């Protein structure tokens, strides 16, 4: 994945004639589709794509070629590998609870009513990270990460209002709910406004990840890089689908 330093991020810029690589399905008209999700247009032509002249429709192709706005030239087919860039990352959450089971074991069942606990967490947003649920067998367990303050006190306060399966763990220095709210109100808002601009088809998705905003796009051009740098590269993860691969 791209690094956080400006020099590393600028290495992702594609310029006219650069050798690049891309993978994805190819539709009629030799259009290679990016991994951008588009659930409202199922079975419709993909919206975010690039022309790869001479490549026939296929469920998956990997190509190298010279980049030009909207197309590649001097294309060479490579062994196919599914796209790993410019796509939503898998959620990095534990498959099972990070807490040991209580003496009587976890109670089976999918209890989705955890609003009292979530209301408490939001009322103490600097102390907690956004909660998530995991499972052990048929038991759903609400996992709460304490990023600051006393974990035993936090556990006792939560158990007083939430009697179902609960796992409270200390994650000192983690990304708090309050920090996420600030990130969305600043960087997230700026990226959203950029995506809403008429005539800017390159950015297709943005999501929060590890205290930054991951920006998924067709390719990173110099003008787009300059625009994102003005927003703040230290708060962004730049994730273009099409990337340079050599001279």
C-alpha positions as a LaTeX table, in Angstrom:
\begin{tabular}{lrrr}
\hline
Residue & $x$ (\AA) & $y$ (\AA) & $z$ (\AA) \\
\hline
Unk1 & 0.00 & 0.00 & 0.00 \\
Unk2 & 1.18 & 3.58 & $-0.54$ \\
Unk3 & 3.20 & 5.16 & 2.22 \\
Unk4 & 2.27 & 8.25 & 4.17 \\
Unk5 & 5.22 & 10.41 & 3.00 \\
Unk6 & 4.69 & 12.87 & 0.19 \\
Unk7 & 7.61 & 11.47 & $-1.81$ \\
Unk8 & 6.11 & 7.99 & $-1.73$ \\
Unk9 & 2.68 & 9.25 & $-2.68$ \\
Unk10 & 3.99 & 11.32 & $-5.58$ \\
Unk11 & 5.46 & 8.11 & $-6.97$ \\
Unk12 & 1.90 & 7.01 & $-7.69$ \\
Unk13 & 1.35 & 9.85 & $-10.19$ \\
Unk14 & 0.78 & 8.79 & $-13.80$ \\
Unk15 & 1.78 & 11.05 & $-16.65$ \\
Unk16 & 1.24 & 10.93 & $-20.40$ \\
Unk17 & 3.11 & 7.94 & $-21.82$ \\
Unk18 & 3.97 & 6.30 & $-18.47$ \\
Unk19 & 4.06 & 2.51 & $-18.38$ \\
Unk20 & 1.24 & 1.35 & $-16.13$ \\
Unk21 & $-0.53$ & $-1.86$ & $-15.14$ \\
Unk22 & $-4.20$ & $-2.55$ & $-14.53$ \\
Unk23 & $-6.42$ & $-5.57$ & $-13.91$ \\
Unk24 & $-10.15$ & $-6.09$ & $-14.24$ \\
Unk25 & $-12.99$ & $-7.36$ & $-16.39$ \\
Unk26 & $-13.14$ & $-6.13$ & $-19.97$ \\
Unk27 & $-16.51$ & $-5.19$ & $-21.49$ \\
Unk28 & $-17.63$ & $-4.74$ & $-25.07$ \\
Unk29 & $-15.76$ & $-1.94$ & $-26.76$ \\
Unk30 & $-12.52$ & $-2.98$ & $-25.01$ \\
Unk31 & $-13.31$ & $-1.10$ & $-21.81$ \\
Unk32 & $-11.55$ & $-2.41$ & $-18.71$ \\
Unk33 & $-13.58$ & $-1.85$ & $-15.55$ \\
Unk34 & $-12.08$ & $-0.57$ & $-12.33$ \\
Unk35 & $-12.99$ & $-2.28$ & $-9.02$ \\
Unk36 & $-15.30$ & 0.61 & $-8.15$ \\
Unk37 & $-18.55$ & $-0.67$ & $-6.60$ \\
Unk38 & $-21.69$ & 0.50 & $-8.38$ \\
Unk39 & $-24.63$ & $-1.35$ & $-6.80$ \\
Unk40 & $-27.26$ & 0.86 & $-8.44$ \\
Unk41 & $-26.10$ & $-0.12$ & $-11.92$ \\
Unk42 & $-26.03$ & $-3.91$ & $-11.73$ \\
Unk43 & $-25.54$ & $-5.45$ & $-15.21$ \\
Unk44 & $-25.07$ & $-1.96$ & $-16.69$ \\
Unk45 & $-21.81$ & $-0.83$ & $-18.35$ \\
Unk46 & $-19.23$ & 0.06 & $-15.72$ \\
Unk47 & $-18.94$ & 3.76 & $-15.05$ \\
Unk48 & $-15.25$ & 3.94 & $-14.06$ \\
Unk49 & $-13.13$ & 2.35 & $-16.75$ \\
Unk50 & $-10.33$ & 2.84 & $-19.26$ \\
Unk51 & $-10.10$ & 1.80 & $-22.92$ \\
Unk52 & $-7.70$ & $-1.04$ & $-23.69$ \\
Unk53 & $-7.86$ & $-1.29$ & $-27.52$ \\
Unk54 & $-7.46$ & $-4.77$ & $-28.89$ \\
Unk55 & $-8.38$ & $-6.60$ & $-25.69$ \\
Unk56 & $-11.49$ & $-8.72$ & $-26.14$ \\
Unk57 & $-14.24$ & $-8.93$ & $-23.51$ \\
Unk58 & $-13.31$ & $-11.22$ & $-20.63$ \\
Unk59 & $-14.10$ & $-11.74$ & $-16.96$ \\
Unk60 & $-10.55$ & $-10.82$ & $-16.01$ \\
Unk61 & $-7.39$ & $-9.50$ & $-17.67$ \\
Unk62 & $-4.13$ & $-7.91$ & $-16.56$ \\
Unk63 & $-2.42$ & $-5.56$ & $-18.99$ \\
Unk64 & 0.54 & $-3.25$ & $-19.19$ \\
Unk65 & 0.57 & $-0.27$ & $-21.50$ \\
Unk66 & 1.31 & 3.41 & $-21.96$ \\
Unk67 & $-1.13$ & 5.66 & $-20.16$ \\
Unk68 & $-3.08$ & 8.41 & $-21.89$ \\
Unk69 & $-6.21$ & 10.11 & $-20.51$ \\
Unk70 & $-8.97$ & 7.53 & $-20.79$ \\
Unk71 & $-6.98$ & 4.82 & $-22.59$ \\
Unk72 & $-3.83$ & 2.71 & $-22.84$ \\
Unk73 & $-1.57$ & 2.17 & $-25.85$ \\
Unk74 & 1.20 & $-0.35$ & $-26.63$ \\
Unk75 & $-0.73$ & $-2.92$ & $-24.63$ \\
Unk76 & 0.82 & $-6.20$ & $-23.52$ \\
Unk77 & $-1.17$ & $-8.96$ & $-21.83$ \\
Unk78 & 0.22 & $-10.26$ & $-18.53$ \\
Unk79 & $-0.70$ & $-13.33$ & $-16.46$ \\
Unk80 & $-4.02$ & $-12.43$ & $-14.89$ \\
Unk81 & $-4.19$ & $-11.42$ & $-11.24$ \\
Unk82 & $-7.33$ & $-9.85$ & $-9.72$ \\
Unk83 & $-7.11$ & $-6.12$ & $-8.95$ \\
Unk84 & $-5.65$ & $-5.40$ & $-5.52$ \\
Unk85 & $-5.58$ & $-1.61$ & $-5.74$ \\
Unk86 & $-8.30$ & 1.01 & $-5.93$ \\
Unk87 & $-10.71$ & $-1.23$ & $-4.05$ \\
Unk88 & $-12.30$ & $-1.46$ & $-0.64$ \\
Unk89 & $-10.04$ & $-3.24$ & 1.82 \\
Unk90 & $-11.24$ & $-6.19$ & 3.84 \\
Unk91 & $-12.27$ & $-5.21$ & 7.35 \\
Unk92 & $-9.49$ & $-6.13$ & 9.76 \\
Unk93 & $-11.61$ & $-7.41$ & 12.62 \\
Unk94 & $-11.09$ & $-10.52$ & 14.72 \\
Unk95 & $-13.14$ & $-13.56$ & 13.75 \\
Unk96 & $-13.69$ & $-14.33$ & 17.42 \\
Unk97 & $-13.88$ & $-12.28$ & 20.58 \\
Unk98 & $-10.63$ & $-10.81$ & 21.93 \\
Unk99 & $-12.01$ & $-11.54$ & 25.42 \\
Unk100 & $-12.13$ & $-14.88$ & 27.19 \\
Unk101 & $-15.61$ & $-16.29$ & 27.65 \\
Unk102 & $-17.24$ & $-15.62$ & 31.04 \\
Unk103 & $-17.55$ & $-18.48$ & 33.55 \\
Unk104 & $-20.92$ & $-19.54$ & 32.18 \\
Unk105 & $-19.88$ & $-19.14$ & 28.56 \\
Unk106 & $-21.24$ & $-16.70$ & 25.97 \\
Unk107 & $-25.00$ & $-16.62$ & 25.71 \\
Unk108 & $-26.27$ & $-17.85$ & 22.34 \\
Unk109 & $-28.27$ & $-15.45$ & 20.25 \\
Unk110 & $-28.15$ & $-12.42$ & 18.00 \\
Unk111 & $-29.03$ & $-9.53$ & 20.28 \\
Unk112 & $-28.96$ & $-6.45$ & 18.07 \\
Unk113 & $-30.39$ & $-3.98$ & 20.60 \\
Unk114 & $-27.21$ & $-2.37$ & 21.86 \\
Unk115 & $-28.32$ & 1.26 & 21.59 \\
Unk116 & $-27.95$ & 1.96 & 25.35 \\
Unk117 & $-24.30$ & 0.92 & 25.16 \\
Unk118 & $-23.70$ & 2.88 & 21.95 \\
Unk119 & $-25.35$ & 5.98 & 23.46 \\
Unk120 & $-22.98$ & 5.71 & 26.42 \\
Unk121 & $-19.96$ & 5.41 & 24.13 \\
Unk122 & $-20.95$ & 8.47 & 22.14 \\
Unk123 & $-21.45$ & 10.41 & 25.37 \\
Unk124 & $-17.80$ & 9.56 & 26.18 \\
Unk125 & $-16.51$ & 9.78 & 22.62 \\
Unk126 & $-12.92$ & 10.66 & 23.51 \\
Unk127 & $-12.58$ & 7.51 & 25.62 \\
Unk128 & $-13.88$ & 4.84 & 23.21 \\
Unk129 & $-13.38$ & 3.64 & 19.65 \\
Unk130 & $-16.35$ & 2.79 & 17.44 \\
Unk131 & $-17.68$ & $-0.57$ & 18.71 \\
Unk132 & $-18.11$ & $-3.63$ & 16.54 \\
Unk133 & $-19.65$ & $-7.08$ & 16.89 \\
Unk134 & $-18.01$ & $-10.47$ & 16.50 \\
Unk135 & $-19.18$ & $-14.04$ & 17.02 \\
Unk136 & $-18.32$ & $-17.20$ & 18.86 \\
Unk137 & $-20.56$ & $-19.95$ & 17.54 \\
Unk138 & $-24.10$ & $-18.58$ & 17.63 \\
Unk139 & $-23.26$ & $-15.87$ & 20.15 \\
Unk140 & $-23.00$ & $-12.24$ & 19.06 \\
Unk141 & $-20.54$ & $-10.27$ & 21.20 \\
Unk142 & $-20.31$ & $-6.48$ & 21.33 \\
Unk143 & $-16.64$ & $-5.47$ & 21.42 \\
Unk144 & $-15.75$ & $-2.12$ & 22.96 \\
Unk145 & $-12.22$ & $-0.71$ & 22.76 \\
Unk146 & $-11.12$ & 1.74 & 25.45 \\
Unk147 & $-8.56$ & 4.11 & 23.93 \\
Unk148 & $-8.03$ & 6.23 & 27.05 \\
Unk149 & $-8.93$ & 6.05 & 30.72 \\
Unk150 & $-9.46$ & 3.16 & 33.11 \\
Unk151 & $-10.66$ & 0.00 & 31.34 \\
Unk152 & $-12.07$ & $-1.58$ & 34.53 \\
Unk153 & $-14.21$ & 1.48 & 35.26 \\
Unk154 & $-15.41$ & 1.55 & 31.66 \\
Unk155 & $-16.31$ & $-2.15$ & 31.80 \\
Unk156 & $-18.26$ & $-1.70$ & 35.02 \\
Unk157 & $-20.19$ & 1.28 & 33.64 \\
Unk158 & $-21.10$ & $-0.59$ & 30.47 \\
Unk159 & $-22.15$ & $-3.75$ & 32.27 \\
Unk160 & $-24.53$ & $-1.67$ & 34.36 \\
Unk161 & $-26.48$ & $-0.70$ & 31.23 \\
Unk162 & $-25.81$ & $-3.63$ & 28.86 \\
Unk163 & $-26.40$ & $-7.16$ & 30.12 \\
Unk164 & $-25.78$ & $-9.15$ & 26.94 \\
Unk165 & $-22.47$ & $-10.49$ & 25.62 \\
Unk166 & $-19.88$ & $-7.76$ & 26.11 \\
Unk167 & $-16.12$ & $-7.62$ & 25.60 \\
Unk168 & $-14.28$ & $-4.52$ & 26.82 \\
Unk169 & $-10.56$ & $-4.26$ & 26.02 \\
Unk170 & $-7.88$ & $-1.60$ & 26.37 \\
Unk171 & $-6.42$ & $-0.18$ & 23.13 \\
Unk172 & $-4.31$ & 2.75 & 24.37 \\
Unk173 & $-3.91$ & 5.50 & 21.80 \\
Unk174 & $-6.49$ & 4.01 & 19.45 \\
Unk175 & $-8.69$ & 6.02 & 17.09 \\
Unk176 & $-11.56$ & 7.35 & 19.18 \\
Unk177 & $-15.13$ & 8.07 & 18.14 \\
Unk178 & $-14.43$ & 11.77 & 18.68 \\
Unk179 & $-11.31$ & 11.63 & 16.50 \\
Unk180 & $-13.32$ & 9.94 & 13.75 \\
Unk181 & $-15.99$ & 12.66 & 13.98 \\
Unk182 & $-13.29$ & 15.32 & 13.59 \\
Unk183 & $-11.75$ & 13.47 & 10.64 \\
Unk184 & $-15.11$ & 13.26 & 8.85 \\
Unk185 & $-15.96$ & 16.90 & 9.58 \\
Unk186 & $-12.69$ & 18.11 & 8.04 \\
Unk187 & $-10.89$ & 15.76 & 5.65 \\
Unk188 & $-13.93$ & 13.60 & 4.93 \\
Unk189 & $-16.02$ & 16.65 & 4.09 \\
Unk190 & $-13.32$ & 18.04 & 1.79 \\
Unk191 & $-13.00$ & 14.75 & $-0.10$ \\
Unk192 & $-16.79$ & 14.47 & $-0.37$ \\
Unk193 & $-16.99$ & 17.96 & $-1.88$ \\
Unk194 & $-14.25$ & 17.00 & $-4.34$ \\
Unk195 & $-16.17$ & 13.90 & $-5.42$ \\
Unk196 & $-19.31$ & 15.99 & $-5.92$ \\
Unk197 & $-17.60$ & 18.39 & $-8.33$ \\
Unk198 & $-18.97$ & 18.29 & $-11.86$ \\
Unk199 & $-16.49$ & 16.94 & $-14.36$ \\
Unk200 & $-14.32$ & 15.07 & $-11.84$ \\
Unk201 & $-14.81$ & 11.38 & $-12.64$ \\
Unk202 & $-11.49$ & 10.10 & $-11.25$ \\
Unk203 & $-12.37$ & 9.60 & $-7.56$ \\
Unk204 & $-15.08$ & 6.98 & $-7.09$ \\
Unk205 & $-14.97$ & 6.02 & $-3.41$ \\
Unk206 & $-13.65$ & 7.16 & $-0.04$ \\
Unk207 & $-13.69$ & 5.38 & 3.30 \\
Unk208 & $-12.25$ & 5.78 & 6.77 \\
Unk209 & $-9.33$ & 3.54 & 7.67 \\
Unk210 & $-6.96$ & 3.68 & 10.64 \\
Unk211 & $-7.61$ & 7.33 & 11.36 \\
Unk212 & $-7.25$ & 8.47 & 7.74 \\
Unk213 & $-9.45$ & 8.75 & 4.66 \\
Unk214 & $-8.66$ & 6.18 & 1.96 \\
Unk215 & $-9.32$ & 7.75 & $-1.45$ \\
Unk216 & $-9.96$ & 5.27 & $-4.25$ \\
Unk217 & $-9.59$ & 6.55 & $-7.81$ \\
Unk218 & $-8.94$ & 5.56 & $-11.41$ \\
Unk219 & $-5.46$ & 7.09 & $-11.48$ \\
Unk220 & $-3.51$ & 9.80 & $-9.68$ \\
Unk221 & $-2.67$ & 12.64 & $-12.07$ \\
Unk222 & $-0.54$ & 15.66 & $-11.15$ \\
Unk223 & $-3.52$ & 18.06 & $-10.94$ \\
Unk224 & $-5.38$ & 15.63 & $-8.68$ \\
Unk225 & $-2.28$ & 15.12 & $-6.53$ \\
Unk226 & $-1.93$ & 18.89 & $-6.06$ \\
Unk227 & $-5.60$ & 19.14 & $-5.07$ \\
Unk228 & $-5.28$ & 16.32 & $-2.53$ \\
Unk229 & $-2.04$ & 17.79 & $-1.17$ \\
Unk230 & $-3.91$ & 21.01 & $-0.42$ \\
Unk231 & $-6.40$ & 18.98 & 1.65 \\
Unk232 & $-3.58$ & 17.28 & 3.58 \\
Unk233 & $-1.66$ & 14.17 & 2.54 \\
Unk234 & $-0.93$ & 13.28 & 6.17 \\
Unk235 & $-4.64$ & 12.51 & 6.63 \\
Unk236 & $-5.09$ & 10.59 & 3.38 \\
Unk237 & $-4.31$ & 7.14 & 1.97 \\
Unk238 & $-4.14$ & 7.48 & $-1.81$ \\
Unk239 & $-5.24$ & 4.28 & $-3.53$ \\
Unk240 & $-5.30$ & 4.57 & $-7.34$ \\
Unk241 & $-6.33$ & 1.58 & $-9.44$ \\
Unk242 & $-3.91$ & 2.32 & $-12.31$ \\
Unk243 & $-0.27$ & 2.66 & $-11.19$ \\
Unk244 & 3.13 & 3.19 & $-12.80$ \\
Unk245 & 5.26 & 0.04 & $-13.09$ \\
Unk246 & 8.53 & 1.30 & $-14.57$ \\
Unk247 & 10.19 & 3.68 & $-17.01$ \\
\hline
\end{tabular}
